[in-house]
Amino acid sequence: MLSTVQSLFLVSGQIFLKFAMARMHKPRFAWQFIKEDIFWNWPLSASGISMVAGSLIWFYILKHFDFSAAYPMISISYIFGMLASIYVFHEAIPISRWIGVFLIISGVVLVAK
């Protein structure tokens, strides 16, 4: 359960990062770029907060669980990423990727037992 929450934070961070990158202009060494594209880019801040939260949960997981069981569990973030592709970014997902997701789910189930 904890690794699911951690994966959700990581995927949320990536979703916010994609939105943040879409809002950015061409990078340049100027105060205006830093002010407008970095400081006032709220999806970039949300991405950082999500990534920090996911990392803090990951620290807890690493301290309290076997690494051999914990590390494969973060693979479920791939599943959440695929769902975000569909529902947030409205992407079409080919069958080959769905097969990959099924294989990932199968592996996580085997590791979790």
C-alpha positions as protocol buffer text, in pm:
chain_id: "A"
residue {
  index: 1
  type: MET
  ca { x: 0 y: 0 z: 0 }
}
residue {
  index: 2
  type: LEU
  ca { x: 278 y: 240 z: 92 }
}
residue {
  index: 3
  type: SER
  ca { x: 460 y: 176 z: -234 }
}
residue {
  index: 4
  type: THR
  ca { x: 136 y: 254 z: -420 }
}
residue {
  index: 5
  type: VAL
  ca { x: 114 y: 595 z: -252 }
}
residue {
  index: 6
  type: GLN
  ca { x: 482 y: 654 z: -325 }
}
residue {
  index: 7
  type: SER
  ca { x: 430 y: 563 z: -691 }
}
residue {
  index: 8
  type: LEU
  ca { x: 131 y: 797 z: -713 }
}
residue {
  index: 9
  type: PHE
  ca { x: 345 y: 1084 z: -584 }
}
residue {
  index: 10
  type: LEU
  ca { x: 619 y: 1006 z: -837 }
}
residue {
  index: 11
  type: VAL
  ca { x: 377 y: 987 z: -1128 }
}
residue {
  index: 12
  type: SER
  ca { x: 205 y: 1306 z: -1013 }
}
residue {
  index: 13
  type: GLY
  ca { x: 544 y: 1473 z: -1010 }
}
residue {
  index: 14
  type: GLN
  ca { x: 608 y: 1363 z: -1368 }
}
residue {
  index: 15
  type: ILE
  ca { x: 264 y: 1482 z: -1481 }
}
residue {
  index: 16
  type: PHE
  ca { x: 321 y: 1823 z: -1324 }
}
residue {
  index: 17
  type: LEU
  ca { x: 668 y: 1834 z: -1478 }
}
residue {
  index: 18
  type: LYS
  ca { x: 523 y: 1772 z: -1825 }
}
residue {
  index: 19
  type: PHE
  ca { x: 278 y: 2058 z: -1774 }
}
residue {
  index: 20
  type: ALA
  ca { x: 559 y: 2280 z: -1642 }
}
residue {
  index: 21
  type: MET
  ca { x: 778 y: 2210 z: -1945 }
}
residue {
  index: 22
  type: ALA
  ca { x: 492 y: 2298 z: -2180 }
}
residue {
  index: 23
  type: ARG
  ca { x: 462 y: 2639 z: -2010 }
}
residue {
  index: 24
  type: MET
  ca { x: 831 y: 2721 z: -2038 }
}
residue {
  index: 25
  type: HIS
  ca { x: 982 y: 2936 z: -2307 }
}
residue {
  index: 26
  type: LYS
  ca { x: 1316 y: 2870 z: -2473 }
}
residue {
  index: 27
  type: PRO
  ca { x: 1577 y: 2854 z: -2192 }
}
residue {
  index: 28
  type: ARG
  ca { x: 1805 y: 3154 z: -2166 }
}
residue {
  index: 29
  type: PHE
  ca { x: 2027 y: 3310 z: -1905 }
}
residue {
  index: 30
  type: ALA
  ca { x: 1807 y: 3603 z: -1814 }
}
residue {
  index: 31
  type: TRP
  ca { x: 1625 y: 3713 z: -1502 }
}
residue {
  index: 32
  type: GLN
  ca { x: 1295 y: 3721 z: -1692 }
}
residue {
  index: 33
  type: PHE
  ca { x: 1326 y: 3349 z: -1775 }
}
residue {
  index: 34
  type: ILE
  ca { x: 1408 y: 3261 z: -1416 }
}
residue {
  index: 35
  type: LYS
  ca { x: 1126 y: 3476 z: -1281 }
}
residue {
  index: 36
  type: GLU
  ca { x: 852 y: 3376 z: -1527 }
}
residue {
  index: 37
  type: ASP
  ca { x: 944 y: 3020 z: -1622 }
}
residue {
  index: 38
  type: ILE
  ca { x: 1087 y: 2894 z: -1295 }
}
residue {
  index: 39
  type: PHE
  ca { x: 958 y: 3093 z: -997 }
}
residue {
  index: 40
  type: TRP
  ca { x: 602 y: 3152 z: -1123 }
}
residue {
  index: 41
  type: ASN
  ca { x: 555 y: 2816 z: -1291 }
}
residue {
  index: 42
  type: TRP
  ca { x: 320 y: 2650 z: -1039 }
}
residue {
  index: 43
  type: PRO
  ca { x: 329 y: 2305 z: -1206 }
}
residue {
  index: 44
  type: LEU
  ca { x: 707 y: 2305 z: -1159 }
}
residue {
  index: 45
  type: SER
  ca { x: 659 y: 2370 z: -786 }
}
residue {
  index: 46
  type: ALA
  ca { x: 389 y: 2102 z: -765 }
}
residue {
  index: 47
  type: SER
  ca { x: 625 y: 1861 z: -939 }
}
residue {
  index: 48
  type: GLY
  ca { x: 899 y: 1929 z: -686 }
}
residue {
  index: 49
  type: ILE
  ca { x: 663 y: 1889 z: -391 }
}
residue {
  index: 50
  type: SER
  ca { x: 530 y: 1560 z: -531 }
}
residue {
  index: 51
  type: MET
  ca { x: 880 y: 1428 z: -594 }
}
residue {
  index: 52
  type: VAL
  ca { x: 995 y: 1522 z: -243 }
}
residue {
  index: 53
  type: ALA
  ca { x: 690 y: 1354 z: -88 }
}
residue {
  index: 54
  type: GLY
  ca { x: 750 y: 1040 z: -296 }
}
residue {
  index: 55
  type: SER
  ca { x: 1117 y: 1039 z: -198 }
}
residue {
  index: 56
  type: LEU
  ca { x: 1039 y: 1074 z: 173 }
}
residue {
  index: 57
  type: ILE
  ca { x: 804 y: 775 z: 152 }
}
residue {
  index: 58
  type: TRP
  ca { x: 1073 y: 586 z: -39 }
}
residue {
  index: 59
  type: PHE
  ca { x: 1322 y: 656 z: 242 }
}
residue {
  index: 60
  type: TYR
  ca { x: 1076 y: 506 z: 490 }
}
residue {
  index: 61
  type: ILE
  ca { x: 1020 y: 201 z: 267 }
}
residue {
  index: 62
  type: LEU
  ca { x: 1394 y: 142 z: 230 }
}
residue {
  index: 63
  type: LYS
  ca { x: 1444 y: 161 z: 605 }
}
residue {
  index: 64
  type: HIS
  ca { x: 1165 y: -82 z: 696 }
}
residue {
  index: 65
  type: PHE
  ca { x: 1139 y: -333 z: 411 }
}
residue {
  index: 66
  type: ASP
  ca { x: 1372 y: -566 z: 221 }
}
residue {
  index: 67
  type: PHE
  ca { x: 1518 y: -398 z: -85 }
}
residue {
  index: 68
  type: SER
  ca { x: 1450 y: -708 z: -297 }
}
residue {
  index: 69
  type: ALA
  ca { x: 1078 y: -672 z: -227 }
}
residue {
  index: 70
  type: ALA
  ca { x: 1054 y: -292 z: -218 }
}
residue {
  index: 71
  type: TYR
  ca { x: 1230 y: -204 z: -541 }
}
residue {
  index: 72
  type: PRO
  ca { x: 1011 y: -408 z: -778 }
}
residue {
  index: 73
  type: MET
  ca { x: 701 y: -257 z: -618 }
}
residue {
  index: 74
  type: ILE
  ca { x: 779 y: 87 z: -759 }
}
residue {
  index: 75
  type: SER
  ca { x: 718 y: -66 z: -1101 }
}
residue {
  index: 76
  type: ILE
  ca { x: 351 y: 2 z: -1049 }
}
residue {
  index: 77
  type: SER
  ca { x: 433 y: 364 z: -1129 }
}
residue {
  index: 78
  type: TYR
  ca { x: 450 y: 249 z: -1494 }
}
residue {
  index: 79
  type: ILE
  ca { x: 85 y: 148 z: -1470 }
}
residue {
  index: 80
  type: PHE
  ca { x: -13 y: 483 z: -1323 }
}
residue {
  index: 81
  type: GLY
  ca { x: 188 y: 652 z: -1597 }
}
residue {
  index: 82
  type: MET
  ca { x: -6 y: 466 z: -1864 }
}
residue {
  index: 83
  type: LEU
  ca { x: -336 y: 564 z: -1705 }
}
residue {
  index: 84
  type: ALA
  ca { x: -221 y: 927 z: -1689 }
}
residue {
  index: 85
  type: SER
  ca { x: -131 y: 906 z: -2058 }
}
residue {
  index: 86
  type: ILE
  ca { x: -489 y: 814 z: -2137 }
}
residue {
  index: 87
  type: TYR
  ca { x: -688 y: 1026 z: -1893 }
}
residue {
  index: 88
  type: VAL
  ca { x: -469 y: 1334 z: -1854 }
}
residue {
  index: 89
  type: PHE
  ca { x: -288 y: 1362 z: -2187 }
}
residue {
  index: 90
  type: HIS
  ca { x: -548 y: 1181 z: -2405 }
}
residue {
  index: 91
  type: GLU
  ca { x: -290 y: 960 z: -2575 }
}
residue {
  index: 92
  type: ALA
  ca { x: -370 y: 643 z: -2768 }
}
residue {
  index: 93
  type: ILE
  ca { x: -190 y: 342 z: -2623 }
}
residue {
  index: 94
  type: PRO
  ca { x: -94 y: 58 z: -2859 }
}
residue {
  index: 95
  type: ILE
  ca { x: -161 y: -304 z: -2761 }
}
residue {
  index: 96
  type: SER
  ca { x: 211 y: -376 z: -2721 }
}
residue {
  index: 97
  type: ARG
  ca { x: 228 y: -130 z: -2431 }
}
residue {
  index: 98
  type: TRP
  ca { x: -79 y: -286 z: -2269 }
}
residue {
  index: 99
  type: ILE
  ca { x: 96 y: -624 z: -2289 }
}
residue {
  index: 100
  type: GLY
  ca { x: 394 y: -465 z: -2117 }
}
residue {
  index: 101
  type: VAL
  ca { x: 170 y: -327 z: -1842 }
}
residue {
  index: 102
  type: PHE
  ca { x: 18 y: -673 z: -1794 }
}
residue {
  index: 103
  type: LEU
  ca { x: 366 y: -824 z: -1760 }
}
residue {
  index: 104
  type: ILE
  ca { x: 461 y: -556 z: -1507 }
}
residue {
  index: 105
  type: ILE
  ca { x: 147 y: -624 z: -1302 }
}
residue {
  index: 106
  type: SER
  ca { x: 222 y: -996 z: -1312 }
}
residue {
  index: 107
  type: GLY
  ca { x: 574 y: -937 z: -1188 }
}
residue {
  index: 108
  type: VAL
  ca { x: 460 y: -712 z: -904 }
}
residue {
  index: 109
  type: VAL
  ca { x: 203 y: -971 z: -796 }
}
residue {
  index: 110
  type: LEU
  ca { x: 472 y: -1241 z: -790 }
}
residue {
  index: 111
  type: VAL
  ca { x: 710 y: -1022 z: -589 }
}
residue {
  index: 112
  type: ALA
  ca { x: 437 y: -916 z: -345 }
}
residue {
  index: 113
  type: LYS
  ca { x: 355 y: -1275 z: -250 }
}
